[in-house]
PDB file of C-alpha atoms in Angstrom:
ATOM      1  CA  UNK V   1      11.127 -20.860 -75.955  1.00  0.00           C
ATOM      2  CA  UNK V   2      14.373 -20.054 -75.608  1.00  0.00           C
ATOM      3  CA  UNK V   3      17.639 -21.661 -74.136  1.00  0.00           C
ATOM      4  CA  UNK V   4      18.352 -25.378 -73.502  1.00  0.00           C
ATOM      5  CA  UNK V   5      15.234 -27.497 -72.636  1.00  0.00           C
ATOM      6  CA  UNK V   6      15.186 -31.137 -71.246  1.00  0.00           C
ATOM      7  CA  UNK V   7      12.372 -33.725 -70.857  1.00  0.00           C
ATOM      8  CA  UNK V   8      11.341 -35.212 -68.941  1.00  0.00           C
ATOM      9  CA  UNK V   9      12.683 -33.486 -65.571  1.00  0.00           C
ATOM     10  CA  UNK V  10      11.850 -36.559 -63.113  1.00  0.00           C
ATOM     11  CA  UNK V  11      12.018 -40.331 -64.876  1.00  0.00           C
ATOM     12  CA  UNK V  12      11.701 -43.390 -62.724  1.00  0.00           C
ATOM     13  CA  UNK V  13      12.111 -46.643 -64.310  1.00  0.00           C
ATOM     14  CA  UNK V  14      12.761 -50.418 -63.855  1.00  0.00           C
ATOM     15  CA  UNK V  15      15.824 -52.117 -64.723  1.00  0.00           C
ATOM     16  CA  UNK V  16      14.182 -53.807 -67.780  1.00  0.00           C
ATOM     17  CA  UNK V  17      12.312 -50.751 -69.374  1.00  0.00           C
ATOM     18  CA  UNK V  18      13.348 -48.513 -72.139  1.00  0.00           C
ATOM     19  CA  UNK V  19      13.315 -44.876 -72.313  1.00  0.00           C
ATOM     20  CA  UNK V  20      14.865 -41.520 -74.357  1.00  0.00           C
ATOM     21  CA  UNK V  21      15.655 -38.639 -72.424  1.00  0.00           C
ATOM     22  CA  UNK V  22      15.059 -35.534 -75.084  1.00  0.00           C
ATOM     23  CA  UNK V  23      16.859 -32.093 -75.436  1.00  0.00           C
ATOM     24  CA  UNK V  24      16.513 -29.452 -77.264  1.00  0.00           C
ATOM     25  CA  UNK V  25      18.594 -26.151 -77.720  1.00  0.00           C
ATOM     26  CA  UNK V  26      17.290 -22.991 -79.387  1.00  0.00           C
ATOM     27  CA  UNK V  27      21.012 -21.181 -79.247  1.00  0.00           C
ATOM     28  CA  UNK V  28      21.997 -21.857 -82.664  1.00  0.00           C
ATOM     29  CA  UNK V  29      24.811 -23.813 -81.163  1.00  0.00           C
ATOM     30  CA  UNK V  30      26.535 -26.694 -83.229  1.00  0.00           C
ATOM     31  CA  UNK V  31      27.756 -28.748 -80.445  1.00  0.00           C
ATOM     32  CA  UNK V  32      25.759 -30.736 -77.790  1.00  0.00           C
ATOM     33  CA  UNK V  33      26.606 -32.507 -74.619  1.00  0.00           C
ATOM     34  CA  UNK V  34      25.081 -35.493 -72.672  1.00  0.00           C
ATOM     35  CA  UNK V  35      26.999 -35.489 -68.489  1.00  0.00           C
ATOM     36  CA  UNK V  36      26.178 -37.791 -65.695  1.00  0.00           C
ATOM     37  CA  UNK V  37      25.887 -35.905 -62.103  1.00  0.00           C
ATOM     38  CA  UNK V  38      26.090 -38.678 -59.272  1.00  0.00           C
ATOM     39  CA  UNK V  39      26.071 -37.124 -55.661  1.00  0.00           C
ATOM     40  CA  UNK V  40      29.379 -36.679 -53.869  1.00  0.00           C
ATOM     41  CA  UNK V  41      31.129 -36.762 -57.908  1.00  0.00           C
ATOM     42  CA  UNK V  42      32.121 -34.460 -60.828  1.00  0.00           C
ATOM     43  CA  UNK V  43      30.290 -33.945 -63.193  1.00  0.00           C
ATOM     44  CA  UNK V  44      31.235 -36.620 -65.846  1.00  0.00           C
ATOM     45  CA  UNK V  45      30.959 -35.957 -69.705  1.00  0.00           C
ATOM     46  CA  UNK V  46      29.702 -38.996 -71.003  1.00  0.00           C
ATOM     47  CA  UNK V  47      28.825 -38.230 -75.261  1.00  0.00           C
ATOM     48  CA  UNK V  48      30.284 -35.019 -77.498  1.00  0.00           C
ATOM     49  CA  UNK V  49      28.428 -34.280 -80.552  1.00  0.00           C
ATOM     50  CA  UNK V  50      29.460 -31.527 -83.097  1.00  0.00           C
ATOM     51  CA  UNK V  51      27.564 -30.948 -86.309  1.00  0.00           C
ATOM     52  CA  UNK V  52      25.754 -34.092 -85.556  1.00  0.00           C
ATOM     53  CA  UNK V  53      28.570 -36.455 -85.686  1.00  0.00           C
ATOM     54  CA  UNK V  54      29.581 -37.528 -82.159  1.00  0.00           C
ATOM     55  CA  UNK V  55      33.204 -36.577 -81.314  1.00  0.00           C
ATOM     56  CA  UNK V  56      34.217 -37.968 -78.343  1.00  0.00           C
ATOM     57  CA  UNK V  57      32.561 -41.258 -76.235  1.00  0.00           C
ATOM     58  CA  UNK V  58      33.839 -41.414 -72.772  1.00  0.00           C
ATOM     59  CA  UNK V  59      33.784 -45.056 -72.283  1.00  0.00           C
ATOM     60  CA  UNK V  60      30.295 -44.825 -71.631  1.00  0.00           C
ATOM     61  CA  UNK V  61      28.205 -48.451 -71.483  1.00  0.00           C
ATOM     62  CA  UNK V  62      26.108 -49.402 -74.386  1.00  0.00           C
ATOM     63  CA  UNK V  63      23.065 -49.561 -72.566  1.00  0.00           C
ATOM     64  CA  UNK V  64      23.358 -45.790 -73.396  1.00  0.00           C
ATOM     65  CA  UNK V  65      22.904 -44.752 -76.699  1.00  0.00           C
ATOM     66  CA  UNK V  66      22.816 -41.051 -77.843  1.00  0.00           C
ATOM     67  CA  UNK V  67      21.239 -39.904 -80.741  1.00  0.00           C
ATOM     68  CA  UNK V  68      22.052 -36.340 -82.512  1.00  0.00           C
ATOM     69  CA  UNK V  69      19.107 -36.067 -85.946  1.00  0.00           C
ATOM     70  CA  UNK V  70      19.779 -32.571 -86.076  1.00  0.00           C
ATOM     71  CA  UNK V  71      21.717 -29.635 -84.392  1.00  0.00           C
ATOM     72  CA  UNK V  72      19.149 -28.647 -82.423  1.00  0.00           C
ATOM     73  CA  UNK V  73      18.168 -32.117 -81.069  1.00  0.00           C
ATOM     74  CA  UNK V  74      19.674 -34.658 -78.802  1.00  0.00           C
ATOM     75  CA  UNK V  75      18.636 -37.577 -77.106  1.00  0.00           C
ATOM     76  CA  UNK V  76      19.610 -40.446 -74.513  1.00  0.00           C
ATOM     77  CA  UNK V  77      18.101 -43.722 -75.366  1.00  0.00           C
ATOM     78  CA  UNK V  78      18.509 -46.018 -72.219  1.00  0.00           C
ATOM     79  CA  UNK V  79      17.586 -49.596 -71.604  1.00  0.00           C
ATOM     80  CA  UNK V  80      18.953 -52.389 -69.061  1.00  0.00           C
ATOM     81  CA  UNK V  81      19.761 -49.901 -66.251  1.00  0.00           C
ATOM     82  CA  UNK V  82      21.109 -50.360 -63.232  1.00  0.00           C
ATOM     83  CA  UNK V  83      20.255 -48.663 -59.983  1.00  0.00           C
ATOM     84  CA  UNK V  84      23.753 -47.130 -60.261  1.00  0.00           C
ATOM     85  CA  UNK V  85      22.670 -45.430 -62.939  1.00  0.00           C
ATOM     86  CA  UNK V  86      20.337 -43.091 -61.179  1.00  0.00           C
ATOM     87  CA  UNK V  87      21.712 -39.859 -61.258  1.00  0.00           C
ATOM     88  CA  UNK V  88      20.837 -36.411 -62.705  1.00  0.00           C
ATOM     89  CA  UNK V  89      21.705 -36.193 -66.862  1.00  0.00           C
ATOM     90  CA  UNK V  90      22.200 -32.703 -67.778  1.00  0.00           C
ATOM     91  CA  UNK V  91      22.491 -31.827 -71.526  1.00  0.00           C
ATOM     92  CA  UNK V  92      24.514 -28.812 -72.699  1.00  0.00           C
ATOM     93  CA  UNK V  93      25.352 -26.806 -75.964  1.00  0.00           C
ATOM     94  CA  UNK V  94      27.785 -25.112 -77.119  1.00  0.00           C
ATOM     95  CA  UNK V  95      29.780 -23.110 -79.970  1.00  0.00           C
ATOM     96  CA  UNK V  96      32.316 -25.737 -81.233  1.00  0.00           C
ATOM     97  CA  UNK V  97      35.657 -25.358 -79.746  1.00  0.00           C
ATOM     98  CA  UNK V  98      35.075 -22.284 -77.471  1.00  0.00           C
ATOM     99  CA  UNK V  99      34.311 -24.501 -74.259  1.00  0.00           C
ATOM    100  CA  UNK V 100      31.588 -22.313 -73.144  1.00  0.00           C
ATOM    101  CA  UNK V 101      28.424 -24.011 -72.565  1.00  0.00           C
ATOM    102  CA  UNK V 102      24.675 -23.810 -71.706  1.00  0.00           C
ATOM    103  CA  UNK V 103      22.933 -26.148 -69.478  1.00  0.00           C
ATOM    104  CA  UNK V 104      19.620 -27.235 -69.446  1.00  0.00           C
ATOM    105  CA  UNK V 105      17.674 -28.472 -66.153  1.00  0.00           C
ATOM    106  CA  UNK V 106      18.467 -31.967 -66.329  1.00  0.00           C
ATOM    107  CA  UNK V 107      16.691 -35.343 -65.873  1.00  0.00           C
ATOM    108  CA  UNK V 108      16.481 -37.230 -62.717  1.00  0.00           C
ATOM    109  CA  UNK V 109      16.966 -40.699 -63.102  1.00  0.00           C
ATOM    110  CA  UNK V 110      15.856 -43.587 -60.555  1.00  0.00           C
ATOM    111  CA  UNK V 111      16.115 -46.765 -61.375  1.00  0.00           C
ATOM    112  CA  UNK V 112      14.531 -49.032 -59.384  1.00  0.00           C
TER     113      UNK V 112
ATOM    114  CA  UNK Q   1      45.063 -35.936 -66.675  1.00  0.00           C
ATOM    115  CA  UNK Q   2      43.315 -32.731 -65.896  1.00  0.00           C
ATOM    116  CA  UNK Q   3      41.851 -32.115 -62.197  1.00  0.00           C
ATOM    117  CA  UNK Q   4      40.449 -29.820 -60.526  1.00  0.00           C
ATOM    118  CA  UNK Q   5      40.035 -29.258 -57.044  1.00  0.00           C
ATOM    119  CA  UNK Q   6      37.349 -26.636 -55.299  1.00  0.00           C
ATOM    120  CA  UNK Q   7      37.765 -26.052 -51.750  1.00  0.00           C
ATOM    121  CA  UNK Q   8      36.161 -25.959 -49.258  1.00  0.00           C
ATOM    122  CA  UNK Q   9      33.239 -28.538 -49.858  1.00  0.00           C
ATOM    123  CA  UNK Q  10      31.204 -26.471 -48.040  1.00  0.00           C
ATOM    124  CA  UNK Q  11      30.680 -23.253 -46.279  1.00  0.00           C
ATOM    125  CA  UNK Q  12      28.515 -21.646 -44.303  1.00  0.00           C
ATOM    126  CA  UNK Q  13      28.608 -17.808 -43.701  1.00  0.00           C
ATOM    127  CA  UNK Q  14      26.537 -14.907 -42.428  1.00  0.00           C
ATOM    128  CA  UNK Q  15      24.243 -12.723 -44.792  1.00  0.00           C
ATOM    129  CA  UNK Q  16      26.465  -9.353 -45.418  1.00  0.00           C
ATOM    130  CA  UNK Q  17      29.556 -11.182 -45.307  1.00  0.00           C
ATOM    131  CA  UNK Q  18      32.606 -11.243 -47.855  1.00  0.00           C
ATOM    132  CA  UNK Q  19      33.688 -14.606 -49.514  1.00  0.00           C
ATOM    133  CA  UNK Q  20      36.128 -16.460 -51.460  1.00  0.00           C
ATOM    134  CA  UNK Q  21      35.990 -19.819 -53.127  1.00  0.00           C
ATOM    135  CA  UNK Q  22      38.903 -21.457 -54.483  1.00  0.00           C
ATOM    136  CA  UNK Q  23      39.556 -23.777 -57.304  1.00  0.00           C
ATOM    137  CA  UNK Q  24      42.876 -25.093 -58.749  1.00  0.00           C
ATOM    138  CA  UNK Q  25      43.629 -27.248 -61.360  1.00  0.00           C
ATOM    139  CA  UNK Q  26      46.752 -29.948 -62.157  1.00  0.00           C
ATOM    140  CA  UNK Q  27      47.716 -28.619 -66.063  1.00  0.00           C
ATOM    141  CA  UNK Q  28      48.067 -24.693 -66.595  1.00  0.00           C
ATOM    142  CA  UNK Q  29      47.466 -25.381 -69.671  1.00  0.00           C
ATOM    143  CA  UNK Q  30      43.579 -24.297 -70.238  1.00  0.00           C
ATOM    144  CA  UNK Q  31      41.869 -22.133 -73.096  1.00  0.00           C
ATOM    145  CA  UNK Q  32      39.557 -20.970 -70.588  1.00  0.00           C
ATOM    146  CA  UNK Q  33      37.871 -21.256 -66.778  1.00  0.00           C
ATOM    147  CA  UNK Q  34      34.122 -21.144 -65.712  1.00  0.00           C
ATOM    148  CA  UNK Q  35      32.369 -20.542 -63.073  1.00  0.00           C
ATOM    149  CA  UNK Q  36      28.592 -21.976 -62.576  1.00  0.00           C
ATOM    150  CA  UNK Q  37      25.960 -21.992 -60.077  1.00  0.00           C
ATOM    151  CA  UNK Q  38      23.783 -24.786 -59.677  1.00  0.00           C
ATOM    152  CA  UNK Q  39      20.793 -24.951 -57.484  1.00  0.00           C
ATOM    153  CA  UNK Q  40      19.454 -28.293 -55.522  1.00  0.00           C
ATOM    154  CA  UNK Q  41      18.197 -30.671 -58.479  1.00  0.00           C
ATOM    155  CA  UNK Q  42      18.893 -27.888 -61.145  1.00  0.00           C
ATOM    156  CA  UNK Q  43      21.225 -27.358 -63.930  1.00  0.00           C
ATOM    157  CA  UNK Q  44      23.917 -25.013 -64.228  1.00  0.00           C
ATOM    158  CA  UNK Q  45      24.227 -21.533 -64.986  1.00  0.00           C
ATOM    159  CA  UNK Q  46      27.096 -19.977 -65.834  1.00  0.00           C
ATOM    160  CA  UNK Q  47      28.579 -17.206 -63.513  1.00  0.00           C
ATOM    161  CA  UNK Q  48      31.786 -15.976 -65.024  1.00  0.00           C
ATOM    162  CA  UNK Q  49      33.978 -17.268 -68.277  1.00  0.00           C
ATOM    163  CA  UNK Q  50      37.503 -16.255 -67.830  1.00  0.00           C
ATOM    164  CA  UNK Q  51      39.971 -16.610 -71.593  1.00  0.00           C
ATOM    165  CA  UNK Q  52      43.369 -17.999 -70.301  1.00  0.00           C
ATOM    166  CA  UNK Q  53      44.955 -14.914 -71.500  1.00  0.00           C
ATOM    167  CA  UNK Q  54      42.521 -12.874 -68.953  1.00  0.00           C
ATOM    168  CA  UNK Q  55      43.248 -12.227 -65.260  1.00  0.00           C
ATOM    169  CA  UNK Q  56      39.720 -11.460 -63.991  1.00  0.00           C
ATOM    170  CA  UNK Q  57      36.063 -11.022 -64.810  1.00  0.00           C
ATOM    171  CA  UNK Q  58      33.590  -9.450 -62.705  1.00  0.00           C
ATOM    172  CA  UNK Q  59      29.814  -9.746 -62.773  1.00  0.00           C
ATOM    173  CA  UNK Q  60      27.596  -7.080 -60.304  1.00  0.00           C
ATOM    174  CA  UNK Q  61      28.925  -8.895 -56.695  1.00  0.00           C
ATOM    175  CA  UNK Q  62      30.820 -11.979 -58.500  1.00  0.00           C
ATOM    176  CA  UNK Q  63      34.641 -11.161 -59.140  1.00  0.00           C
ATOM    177  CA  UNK Q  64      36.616 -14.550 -60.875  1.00  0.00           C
ATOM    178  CA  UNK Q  65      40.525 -13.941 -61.054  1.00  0.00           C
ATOM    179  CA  UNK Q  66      42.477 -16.608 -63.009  1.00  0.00           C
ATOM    180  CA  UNK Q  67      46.634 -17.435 -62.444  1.00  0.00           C
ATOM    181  CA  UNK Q  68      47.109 -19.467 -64.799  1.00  0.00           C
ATOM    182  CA  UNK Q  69      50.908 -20.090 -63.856  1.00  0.00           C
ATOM    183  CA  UNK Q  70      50.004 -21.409 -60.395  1.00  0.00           C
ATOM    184  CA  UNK Q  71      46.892 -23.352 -61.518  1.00  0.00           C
ATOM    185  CA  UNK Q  72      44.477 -21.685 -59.389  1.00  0.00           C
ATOM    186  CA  UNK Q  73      41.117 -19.372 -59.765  1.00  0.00           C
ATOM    187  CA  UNK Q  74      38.914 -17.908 -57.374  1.00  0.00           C
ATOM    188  CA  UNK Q  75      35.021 -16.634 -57.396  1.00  0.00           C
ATOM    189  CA  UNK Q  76      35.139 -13.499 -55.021  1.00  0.00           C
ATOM    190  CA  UNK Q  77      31.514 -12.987 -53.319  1.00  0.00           C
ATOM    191  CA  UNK Q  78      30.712  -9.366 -52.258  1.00  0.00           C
ATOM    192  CA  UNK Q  79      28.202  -8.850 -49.299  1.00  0.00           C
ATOM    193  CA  UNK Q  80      26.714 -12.283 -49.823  1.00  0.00           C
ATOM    194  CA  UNK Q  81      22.500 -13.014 -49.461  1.00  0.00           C
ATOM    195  CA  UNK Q  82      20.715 -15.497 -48.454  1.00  0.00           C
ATOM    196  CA  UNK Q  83      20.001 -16.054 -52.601  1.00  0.00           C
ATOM    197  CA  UNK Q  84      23.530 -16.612 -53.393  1.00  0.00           C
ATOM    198  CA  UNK Q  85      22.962 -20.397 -50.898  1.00  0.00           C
ATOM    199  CA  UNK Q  86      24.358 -23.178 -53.893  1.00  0.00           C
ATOM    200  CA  UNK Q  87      26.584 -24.895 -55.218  1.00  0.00           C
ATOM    201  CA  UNK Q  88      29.349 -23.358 -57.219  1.00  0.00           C
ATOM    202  CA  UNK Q  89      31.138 -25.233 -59.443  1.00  0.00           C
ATOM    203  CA  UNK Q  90      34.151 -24.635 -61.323  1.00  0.00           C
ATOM    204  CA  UNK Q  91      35.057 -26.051 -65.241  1.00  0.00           C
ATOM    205  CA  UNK Q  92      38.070 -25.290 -67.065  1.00  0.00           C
ATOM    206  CA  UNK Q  93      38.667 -26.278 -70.972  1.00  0.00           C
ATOM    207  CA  UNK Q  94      42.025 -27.960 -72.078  1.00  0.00           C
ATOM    208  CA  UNK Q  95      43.665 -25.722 -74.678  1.00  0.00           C
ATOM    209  CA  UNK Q  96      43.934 -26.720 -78.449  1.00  0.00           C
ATOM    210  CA  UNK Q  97      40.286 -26.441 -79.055  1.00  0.00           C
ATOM    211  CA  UNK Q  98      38.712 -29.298 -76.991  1.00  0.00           C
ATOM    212  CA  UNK Q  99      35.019 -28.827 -76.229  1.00  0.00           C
ATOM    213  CA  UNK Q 100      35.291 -31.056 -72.978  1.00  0.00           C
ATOM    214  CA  UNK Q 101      34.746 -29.680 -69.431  1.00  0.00           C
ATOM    215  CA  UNK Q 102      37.019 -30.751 -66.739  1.00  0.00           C
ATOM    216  CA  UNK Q 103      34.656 -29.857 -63.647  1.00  0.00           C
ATOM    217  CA  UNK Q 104      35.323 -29.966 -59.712  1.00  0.00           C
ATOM    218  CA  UNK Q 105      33.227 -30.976 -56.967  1.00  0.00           C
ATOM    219  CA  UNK Q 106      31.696 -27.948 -56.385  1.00  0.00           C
ATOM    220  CA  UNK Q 107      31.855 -26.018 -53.014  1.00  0.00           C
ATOM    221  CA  UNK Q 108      28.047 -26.068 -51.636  1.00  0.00           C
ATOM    222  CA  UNK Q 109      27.529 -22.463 -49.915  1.00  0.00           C
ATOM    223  CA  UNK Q 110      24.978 -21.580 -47.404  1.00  0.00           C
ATOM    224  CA  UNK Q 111      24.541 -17.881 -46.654  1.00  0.00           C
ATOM    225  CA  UNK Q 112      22.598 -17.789 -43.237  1.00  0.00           C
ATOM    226  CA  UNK Q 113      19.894 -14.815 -42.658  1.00  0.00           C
TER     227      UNK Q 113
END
């Protein structure tokens, strides 16, 4: 399989549930990306990782939690949502410091 | 702060027809620009990457030219299809080496049949 991959594509959950969102890149890319899409908004960058150290936290709330093991794999732990928080989470990777990245599908997220 | 601005929000046009979308963004200084396409519920894929020290890239019908003095790009559409109907989002890079994407709205384009 090739490209970015993200699962799962559809997630509903209640506020008081925990989840991970996974992706996984098969680029050979040492950077990853976590964004939040919200209808009528940019996109928003919410976590930066490069060479599995995160670079960059866009004042995100803790009740999301990224996790880089490797630089192939990233995830988005979640827990105590809000229903403002449903929105479409796209992972992306990248060569470090040439701002061109690749998307994966994304995850939509209710929360109910 | 970086912004960037895509408009219109939407358009709708005829199948066969010529378009132009615009973007412009607040600092000239970039490394580079992107275009991406990005079907209902989907992810991205990226269209054209223009350097800063480039002027244009074109891709089969997609032409991207970049004035980076005036802050402004735009994704040139050649007899458009009904295929091309999505949202087209543009993402420029702030120069020194950041990986972070500064994205717009998108303008959401419906080619009619």
């Amino acid at each position: 399989e090739t490209g970015v991959t993200q699962t799962p594509r559809h997630l509903v959950m209640g506020m008081t549930n925990k989840k991970s969102l996974k992706c996984e890149q098969h680029l050979g890319h040492n950077a990853m990306y976590w964004y939040k899409q919200s209808a009528k908004k940019p996109l928003e960058l919410m976590f930066v990782y490069s060479l599995e150290e995160r670079v960059e936290n866009n004042s995100v709330p803790s009740r999301f939690s990224p996790e880089c093991p490797n630089s192939s794999h990233l995830f988005l732990h979640l827990h105590t949502l809000q229903p403002e928080d449903s929105a479409l989470y796209l992972c992306a990777s990248g060569p470090r410091y040439v701002g061109e990245q690749y998307f994966g599908p994304g995850t939509r997220l209710t929360v109910t | 702060k970086q912004e960037v601005t895509q408009i219109p929000a939407a358009l709708s046009v005829p199948e066969g027809e010529n378009l132009v979308l615009n973007c412009s963004f607040t600092d000239s200084a970039i490394y580079n620009l992107q275009w991406f396409r990005q079907d209902p519920g989907k992810g991205l894929t990226s269209l054209l990457l223009i350097q800063s020290s480039q002027r244009e890239q074109t891709s089969g019908r997609l032409n991207a030219s970049l004035d980076k003095s005036s802050g402004r790009s735009t994704l040139y559409i050649a007899a458009s299809q009904p295929g091309d109907s999505a949202t087209y989002l543009c993402a420029v890079t702030t120069q020194g080496g950041s990986e972070k994407l500064v994205f717009g709205k998108g303008t959401k384009l419906t080619v009619n049949p």
